[in-house]
Amino acid sequence: MSLGNLIFIVLGGIVPLAYIAYIITTRKASVWENQNIYIHSRPYMHGWFVVVIMGLPSMLVSIIAGLLHVTGIYSVSPFILIAACIVLAALGLAAGLRKISPDFRARNKVENVIKWFLIAASLVSIMTTVGIVLSILFEALRFFDAVGFWNFITGTSWNPDTAFLSGAGRGGEQAANAEFGAVPIFAGTFMITFIAMCVAVPIGLFSAVFLAEYATPKFRKIMKPLLEVLAGIPTVVYGFFAAITVSPLVVKLAGAVGLEAAYTNALAPGMVMGIMIIPLMSSLSDDVINAVPRSLREGSLALGTTVAETTKKVVLPAALPGIVSAFLLSVSRAIGETMIVVMAAGLRPNLTANPLEGMTTVTVRIVDSLTGDQSFDSLETLSAFGLGFVLLILTLILNIISTIIVRKFREKYE
């Protein structure tokens, strides 16, 4: 059974029957309403009840048949499936028409179905998250079984070049010399993220304060869309800008003050990444600041404070939880960026505190480990899952810390 057959079943069979059932049931319930007979639910609710009881079993059977076909467990004949769906729809229509009556609680039944549909939708997102975590965890455990978790998170040298020999069945002294110390990679990630946040947070937050508290409506209407244009620029364009323009400029400025900078340095991608994140930080902070009740500003100004004092003492403390959330989203955006780092910072794991040297990040190493001609069960490939697992743990810790901060500084306003 192909996708086209499934679409044909839904659009060509179930949808027209559902529409007919809705019209018939609605008219039947409207007759009671026109005769001044008390009905518990509106006519359209009776119609939707019959649509649900008629279409839901057919939809479930079609989805189950599609899943069985996709997974290769069993392939249902399209003709049998169409016949089964039509029979189920007809039986549902008959049962629904027989069940409705003036005192039937159709609204309650429909709302229960909607509630369970929303629960199922939320479970899909939750189960997707659980599936992602488990898929990373199982492969990461294979990697840690060979390398060791403690050696991985404390090692200061990353040299997996000979790890492919074990995956090819040629293990030996060379394969044993492969080093998987993740400290240089995470140090590079934190360094570039820190540089990006030093650029994005002040500029983004100050621009949000200006647009929300000081700018005229006309100026805000023009400047905010212009600011958000930065968010629509592809990251590869930012990468070109960092590699071709900013990185040579950093090298020249460093040479002018007597410092030596590599063309693949961490400062250039960090600065460009910060520019890229400015619209995210500014837009989210602006929305949070505008959400602060106007009465708080007016009460503060009525006491004789200036606009700057009101912003500092009233508006920003009230908007702090939202600003922290915007900061965390910006940090996540910086950590997950790959293209700018590849084009401007290079691929070399380098444990250094000098931002003028080249270094790499976790996401870049993950991409590099999963692309190439090495086998999937080699340690170099599995190291991508180890890096992803540790990054997941660090992100979880960061979210927990941010939750504590938000709860500590949250202020409730009537």
Coordinates of C-alpha atoms in Angstrom, one line a residue:
M1 CA 0.0 0.0 0.0
S2 CA 1.5 3.3 -1.1
L3 CA 1.0 6.8 0.3
G4 CA -1.2 7.6 -2.6
N5 CA -3.6 4.8 -1.7
L6 CA -3.8 6.1 1.8
I7 CA -4.5 9.6 0.7
F8 CA -7.1 8.3 -1.7
I9 CA -8.8 6.4 1.2
V10 CA -8.9 9.5 3.3
L11 CA -9.8 12.1 0.7
G12 CA -11.9 10.0 -1.6
G13 CA -13.8 7.9 0.9
I14 CA -13.7 9.0 4.5
V15 CA -13.9 12.8 4.1
P16 CA -17.0 12.8 1.8
L17 CA -18.8 10.4 4.1
A18 CA -17.9 12.5 7.1
Y19 CA -19.2 15.6 5.4
I20 CA -22.5 13.9 4.5
A21 CA -22.8 12.6 8.1
Y22 CA -22.2 16.1 9.5
I23 CA -24.9 17.6 7.2
I24 CA -27.5 14.9 8.0
T25 CA -26.9 15.1 11.8
T26 CA -26.8 18.8 12.0
R27 CA -30.1 19.1 10.1
K28 CA -31.7 16.5 12.3
A29 CA -30.6 18.3 15.5
S30 CA -31.7 21.7 14.0
V31 CA -35.3 20.3 13.6
W32 CA -35.4 19.8 17.4
E33 CA -34.1 23.3 18.0
N34 CA -36.7 24.8 15.6
Q35 CA -39.5 22.9 17.4
N36 CA -38.4 24.5 20.7
I37 CA -37.3 21.2 22.0
Y38 CA -34.6 21.5 24.7
I39 CA -31.4 20.0 23.5
H40 CA -28.3 19.7 25.6
S41 CA -25.8 20.4 22.8
R42 CA -25.9 22.7 19.8
P43 CA -26.7 21.0 16.4
Y44 CA -23.1 21.3 15.1
M45 CA -21.8 19.4 18.2
H46 CA -24.1 16.5 17.3
G47 CA -22.7 16.7 13.8
W48 CA -19.1 16.6 15.0
F49 CA -19.9 13.7 17.3
V50 CA -21.2 11.6 14.4
V51 CA -18.1 12.6 12.3
V52 CA -15.8 11.5 15.1
I53 CA -17.5 8.2 15.8
M54 CA -17.6 7.5 12.0
G55 CA -14.2 8.7 10.9
L56 CA -12.0 7.9 13.9
P57 CA -12.0 4.1 13.6
S58 CA -11.4 4.3 9.8
M59 CA -8.5 6.7 10.3
L60 CA -7.0 4.4 13.0
V61 CA -7.2 1.4 10.7
S62 CA -5.6 3.3 7.9
I63 CA -2.8 4.6 10.0
I64 CA -2.1 1.1 11.5
A65 CA -2.1 -0.4 8.0
G66 CA 0.3 2.3 6.8
L67 CA 2.6 1.7 9.8
L68 CA 2.6 -2.1 9.1
H69 CA 3.4 -1.5 5.5
V70 CA 6.2 1.0 6.2
T71 CA 7.8 -1.2 8.8
G72 CA 7.6 -4.3 6.5
I73 CA 5.6 -6.4 9.0
Y74 CA 2.6 -6.9 6.7
S75 CA 1.2 -5.3 3.6
V76 CA -2.6 -4.9 3.4
S77 CA -4.2 -5.0 0.0
P78 CA -5.6 -1.5 -0.9
F79 CA -8.9 -2.9 -1.9
I80 CA -9.4 -4.7 1.4
L81 CA -8.3 -1.6 3.3
I82 CA -10.7 0.6 1.4
A83 CA -13.6 -1.8 1.9
A84 CA -12.8 -2.1 5.6
C85 CA -12.7 1.7 6.0
I86 CA -16.0 2.2 4.2
V87 CA -17.7 -0.5 6.3
L88 CA -16.4 1.0 9.5
A89 CA -17.5 4.4 8.4
A90 CA -21.0 3.2 7.5
L91 CA -21.3 1.3 10.9
G92 CA -20.1 4.5 12.7
L93 CA -22.6 6.6 10.8
A94 CA -25.5 4.3 11.7
A95 CA -24.4 4.1 15.4
G96 CA -24.0 7.8 15.6
L97 CA -27.4 8.6 14.1
R98 CA -29.1 6.1 16.4
K99 CA -27.3 7.5 19.5
I100 CA -28.1 11.2 19.2
S101 CA -31.1 12.6 20.9
P102 CA -32.2 15.9 22.3
D103 CA -30.7 15.1 25.8
F104 CA -27.6 13.5 24.4
R105 CA -24.4 15.1 25.7
A106 CA -22.6 15.4 22.4
R107 CA -20.5 18.4 23.5
N108 CA -19.0 16.4 26.3
K109 CA -18.1 13.5 24.0
V110 CA -16.5 15.8 21.4
E111 CA -14.5 17.7 24.1
N112 CA -13.3 14.4 25.5
V113 CA -12.0 13.3 22.1
I114 CA -10.3 16.7 21.7
K115 CA -8.7 16.3 25.1
W116 CA -7.3 12.9 24.3
F117 CA -6.1 14.2 20.9
L118 CA -4.2 17.0 22.7
I119 CA -2.8 14.5 25.1
A120 CA -1.6 12.3 22.3
A121 CA 0.0 15.3 20.6
S122 CA 1.9 16.1 23.7
L123 CA 3.0 12.5 24.2
V124 CA 4.4 12.5 20.7
S125 CA 6.7 15.3 21.6
I126 CA 7.7 13.7 24.9
M127 CA 8.3 10.3 23.3
T128 CA 10.3 11.9 20.5
T129 CA 12.6 13.5 23.2
V130 CA 12.9 10.2 25.0
G131 CA 13.7 8.5 21.7
I132 CA 16.4 11.0 21.0
V133 CA 18.0 10.6 24.4
L134 CA 17.9 6.8 24.2
S135 CA 19.3 6.6 20.7
I136 CA 22.2 8.8 21.8
L137 CA 22.6 7.0 25.1
F138 CA 22.9 3.4 23.7
E139 CA 25.6 4.4 21.2
A140 CA 27.4 6.5 23.8
L141 CA 27.6 3.6 26.2
R142 CA 29.3 1.5 23.4
F143 CA 31.9 4.3 23.1
F144 CA 32.4 4.8 26.8
D145 CA 32.8 1.0 27.2
A146 CA 35.9 1.2 25.0
V147 CA 37.3 4.6 26.0
G148 CA 36.1 5.2 29.5
F149 CA 33.8 8.1 30.6
W150 CA 36.3 9.6 33.0
N151 CA 39.2 9.5 30.4
F152 CA 36.8 11.1 27.9
I153 CA 35.7 14.1 30.0
T154 CA 39.1 14.7 31.6
G155 CA 41.5 14.0 28.7
T156 CA 43.3 16.9 27.2
S157 CA 44.3 15.4 23.8
W158 CA 41.9 14.6 20.9
N159 CA 43.7 12.5 18.3
P160 CA 41.3 9.8 16.9
D161 CA 43.1 9.4 13.5
T162 CA 44.1 5.8 14.2
A163 CA 40.8 4.7 15.6
F164 CA 39.5 3.6 12.2
L165 CA 41.9 0.6 12.4
S166 CA 39.9 -1.1 15.1
G167 CA 36.7 -0.7 13.1
A168 CA 38.5 -2.3 10.1
G169 CA 39.6 -5.3 12.2
R170 CA 43.2 -4.1 12.3
G171 CA 43.4 -3.2 16.0
G172 CA 46.8 -3.0 17.6
E173 CA 49.2 -0.6 19.0
Q174 CA 48.3 2.1 16.6
A175 CA 44.6 1.8 17.3
A176 CA 45.3 1.8 21.0
N177 CA 47.1 5.1 20.7
A178 CA 44.0 6.9 19.6
E179 CA 43.1 9.6 22.1
F180 CA 39.7 10.9 22.9
G181 CA 40.1 13.6 25.4
A182 CA 37.1 16.0 25.0
V183 CA 38.4 18.9 27.1
P184 CA 39.8 20.8 24.2
I185 CA 36.6 20.4 22.2
F186 CA 34.4 21.6 25.0
A187 CA 36.8 24.4 25.9
G188 CA 36.5 25.6 22.3
T189 CA 32.7 25.4 22.5
F190 CA 32.6 27.5 25.7
M191 CA 35.1 30.0 24.4
I192 CA 33.3 30.7 21.1
T193 CA 29.9 30.7 22.9
F194 CA 31.2 33.1 25.5
I195 CA 32.5 35.5 22.8
A196 CA 29.2 35.3 21.0
M197 CA 27.3 36.1 24.2
C198 CA 29.5 39.0 25.0
V199 CA 28.4 40.5 21.7
A200 CA 24.8 39.4 21.5
V201 CA 23.6 40.0 25.1
P202 CA 24.6 43.7 25.6
I203 CA 23.6 44.8 22.1
G204 CA 20.5 42.7 21.9
L205 CA 19.3 43.7 25.4
F206 CA 20.1 47.4 25.0
S207 CA 18.4 47.5 21.7
A208 CA 15.3 45.8 23.1
V209 CA 15.2 48.4 26.0
F210 CA 15.5 51.2 23.6
L211 CA 12.8 49.9 21.2
A212 CA 10.4 49.2 24.1
E213 CA 11.0 52.2 26.4
Y214 CA 12.5 55.1 24.4
A215 CA 11.8 54.7 20.6
T216 CA 8.8 56.4 19.1
P217 CA 6.2 54.1 17.5
K218 CA 7.2 55.2 14.0
F219 CA 10.9 54.6 14.7
R220 CA 10.1 51.2 16.3
K221 CA 7.9 50.2 13.3
I222 CA 10.8 50.8 11.0
M223 CA 13.8 49.6 13.0
K224 CA 12.5 46.3 14.5
P225 CA 11.9 44.6 11.1
L226 CA 15.3 45.9 9.9
L227 CA 16.9 44.3 13.0
E228 CA 15.2 41.0 12.5
V229 CA 16.4 40.8 8.9
L230 CA 19.7 39.5 10.4
A231 CA 17.8 36.4 11.5
G232 CA 17.0 35.5 7.9
I233 CA 20.5 35.5 6.6
P234 CA 21.8 32.0 6.1
T235 CA 24.6 30.9 8.4
V236 CA 26.9 30.0 5.5
V237 CA 26.8 33.7 4.5
Y238 CA 27.8 34.6 8.1
G239 CA 30.6 32.0 7.7
F240 CA 31.9 33.7 4.5
F241 CA 31.7 37.1 6.3
A242 CA 33.7 35.7 9.2
A243 CA 36.3 33.9 7.1
I244 CA 36.8 36.6 4.4
T245 CA 36.3 39.9 6.3
V246 CA 36.3 39.6 10.0
S247 CA 39.2 37.1 10.4
P248 CA 41.7 39.0 8.3
L249 CA 40.6 42.2 10.2
V250 CA 41.3 40.5 13.5
V251 CA 44.8 39.4 12.3
K252 CA 45.6 42.9 11.2
L253 CA 44.4 44.5 14.4
A254 CA 46.3 41.9 16.5
G255 CA 49.5 42.6 14.5
A256 CA 49.0 46.3 15.0
V257 CA 49.2 45.9 18.8
G258 CA 52.1 43.3 18.6
L259 CA 50.0 40.1 18.9
E260 CA 50.0 37.1 16.6
A261 CA 46.7 35.8 15.4
A262 CA 45.9 32.9 13.2
Y263 CA 43.5 33.3 10.3
T264 CA 41.5 30.4 11.8
N265 CA 41.0 32.0 15.2
A266 CA 38.1 31.8 17.6
L267 CA 37.5 35.5 18.0
A268 CA 36.2 36.1 14.5
P269 CA 33.5 33.3 14.5
G270 CA 32.5 34.2 18.0
M271 CA 31.9 37.9 17.1
V272 CA 30.0 37.0 13.9
M273 CA 28.0 34.4 15.8
G274 CA 27.1 37.1 18.3
I275 CA 25.9 39.4 15.5
M276 CA 23.8 36.5 14.2
I277 CA 22.2 36.0 17.6
I278 CA 21.4 39.7 18.2
P279 CA 17.9 39.5 16.6
L280 CA 17.0 36.5 18.7
M281 CA 18.1 38.1 21.9
S282 CA 16.6 41.5 21.0
S283 CA 13.2 40.2 19.8
L284 CA 12.6 37.9 22.7
S285 CA 13.7 40.5 25.3
D286 CA 11.6 43.2 23.5
D287 CA 8.5 41.0 23.8
V288 CA 9.1 40.3 27.4
I289 CA 9.7 43.9 28.3
N290 CA 6.5 45.0 26.5
A291 CA 4.6 42.3 28.4
V292 CA 5.3 44.2 31.7
P293 CA 2.1 45.9 32.8
R294 CA 1.9 49.5 31.9
S295 CA 0.5 50.3 35.4
L296 CA 3.9 49.5 36.9
R297 CA 5.7 52.1 34.7
E298 CA 3.0 54.7 35.4
G299 CA 3.2 54.1 39.1
S300 CA 6.9 54.5 39.1
L301 CA 6.9 57.6 37.0
A302 CA 4.2 59.1 39.2
L303 CA 6.5 58.8 42.2
G304 CA 9.0 61.1 40.4
T305 CA 11.5 58.6 39.0
T306 CA 13.0 59.1 35.5
V307 CA 12.5 56.7 32.6
A308 CA 16.0 55.3 33.1
E309 CA 15.3 54.6 36.8
T310 CA 12.0 53.1 36.0
T311 CA 13.5 50.8 33.5
K312 CA 16.3 49.8 35.8
K313 CA 14.4 49.4 39.1
V314 CA 10.9 48.2 37.8
V315 CA 10.8 47.0 34.2
L316 CA 13.9 44.9 34.0
P317 CA 13.4 43.1 37.4
A318 CA 9.8 42.3 36.3
A319 CA 11.0 41.0 32.9
L320 CA 14.1 39.2 34.3
P321 CA 12.7 35.6 34.0
G322 CA 11.9 36.2 30.3
I323 CA 15.3 37.8 29.7
V324 CA 17.0 34.8 31.3
S325 CA 15.0 32.5 29.0
A326 CA 16.0 34.6 26.0
F327 CA 19.6 34.3 27.1
L328 CA 19.4 30.5 27.4
L329 CA 17.8 30.3 23.9
S330 CA 20.7 32.4 22.6
V331 CA 23.2 30.2 24.3
S332 CA 21.6 27.1 22.8
R333 CA 21.7 28.8 19.4
A334 CA 25.4 29.5 19.8
I335 CA 26.3 26.0 21.0
G336 CA 24.5 24.4 18.1
E337 CA 26.0 26.6 15.4
T338 CA 28.4 24.7 13.1
M339 CA 28.9 26.4 9.7
I340 CA 30.5 29.6 11.0
V341 CA 33.0 27.7 13.2
V342 CA 33.9 25.3 10.3
M343 CA 34.6 28.2 7.9
A344 CA 36.4 30.6 10.3
A345 CA 37.8 28.6 13.3
G346 CA 38.9 25.4 11.7
L347 CA 38.7 21.8 12.8
R348 CA 41.7 21.6 15.1
P349 CA 41.0 20.7 18.8
N350 CA 43.1 23.1 20.7
L351 CA 43.2 23.6 24.5
T352 CA 44.0 27.2 24.9
A353 CA 42.7 30.4 26.5
N354 CA 43.9 32.5 23.6
P355 CA 40.9 33.5 21.4
L356 CA 43.4 34.4 18.6
E357 CA 44.2 30.8 18.0
G358 CA 42.2 28.3 16.1
M359 CA 39.9 25.8 17.9
T360 CA 36.8 23.8 17.2
T361 CA 33.4 23.0 18.9
V362 CA 31.4 20.0 19.8
T363 CA 29.0 20.2 16.9
V364 CA 31.8 20.6 14.4
R365 CA 33.5 17.4 15.7
I366 CA 30.2 15.5 15.6
V367 CA 29.7 16.4 12.0
D368 CA 33.3 15.6 11.2
S369 CA 33.1 12.2 13.0
L370 CA 29.9 11.2 11.2
T371 CA 31.1 12.2 7.7
G372 CA 33.8 10.2 6.1
D373 CA 34.6 6.6 5.0
Q374 CA 35.2 5.1 8.4
S375 CA 32.8 2.3 9.5
F376 CA 29.9 3.1 11.7
D377 CA 31.1 1.0 14.6
S378 CA 34.6 2.6 14.7
L379 CA 35.5 4.6 17.8
E380 CA 35.8 7.8 15.8
T381 CA 32.2 7.5 14.6
L382 CA 31.0 6.5 18.1
S383 CA 32.8 9.4 19.6
A384 CA 30.1 11.7 18.0
F385 CA 27.5 10.0 20.3
G386 CA 29.8 10.5 23.3
L387 CA 30.1 14.1 22.6
G388 CA 26.4 14.5 22.0
F389 CA 25.6 12.7 25.3
V390 CA 27.9 15.0 27.3
L391 CA 26.6 18.1 25.6
L392 CA 23.1 16.9 26.4
I393 CA 24.0 16.5 30.1
L394 CA 25.6 20.0 30.2
T395 CA 22.5 21.5 28.5
L396 CA 20.3 19.9 31.1
I397 CA 22.5 21.2 33.9
L398 CA 22.3 24.7 32.4
N399 CA 18.5 24.5 32.2
I400 CA 18.3 23.4 35.8
I401 CA 20.5 26.3 36.9
S402 CA 18.4 28.7 34.9
T403 CA 15.2 27.4 36.4
I404 CA 16.6 28.0 39.9
I405 CA 17.6 31.5 38.9
V406 CA 14.3 32.3 37.4
R407 CA 12.4 31.0 40.5
K408 CA 14.7 33.0 42.8
F409 CA 14.2 36.3 41.0
R410 CA 10.6 35.9 39.8
E411 CA 8.3 38.6 41.0
K412 CA 4.5 38.2 40.7
Y413 CA 2.5 41.1 39.7
E414 CA -1.3 41.5 39.8

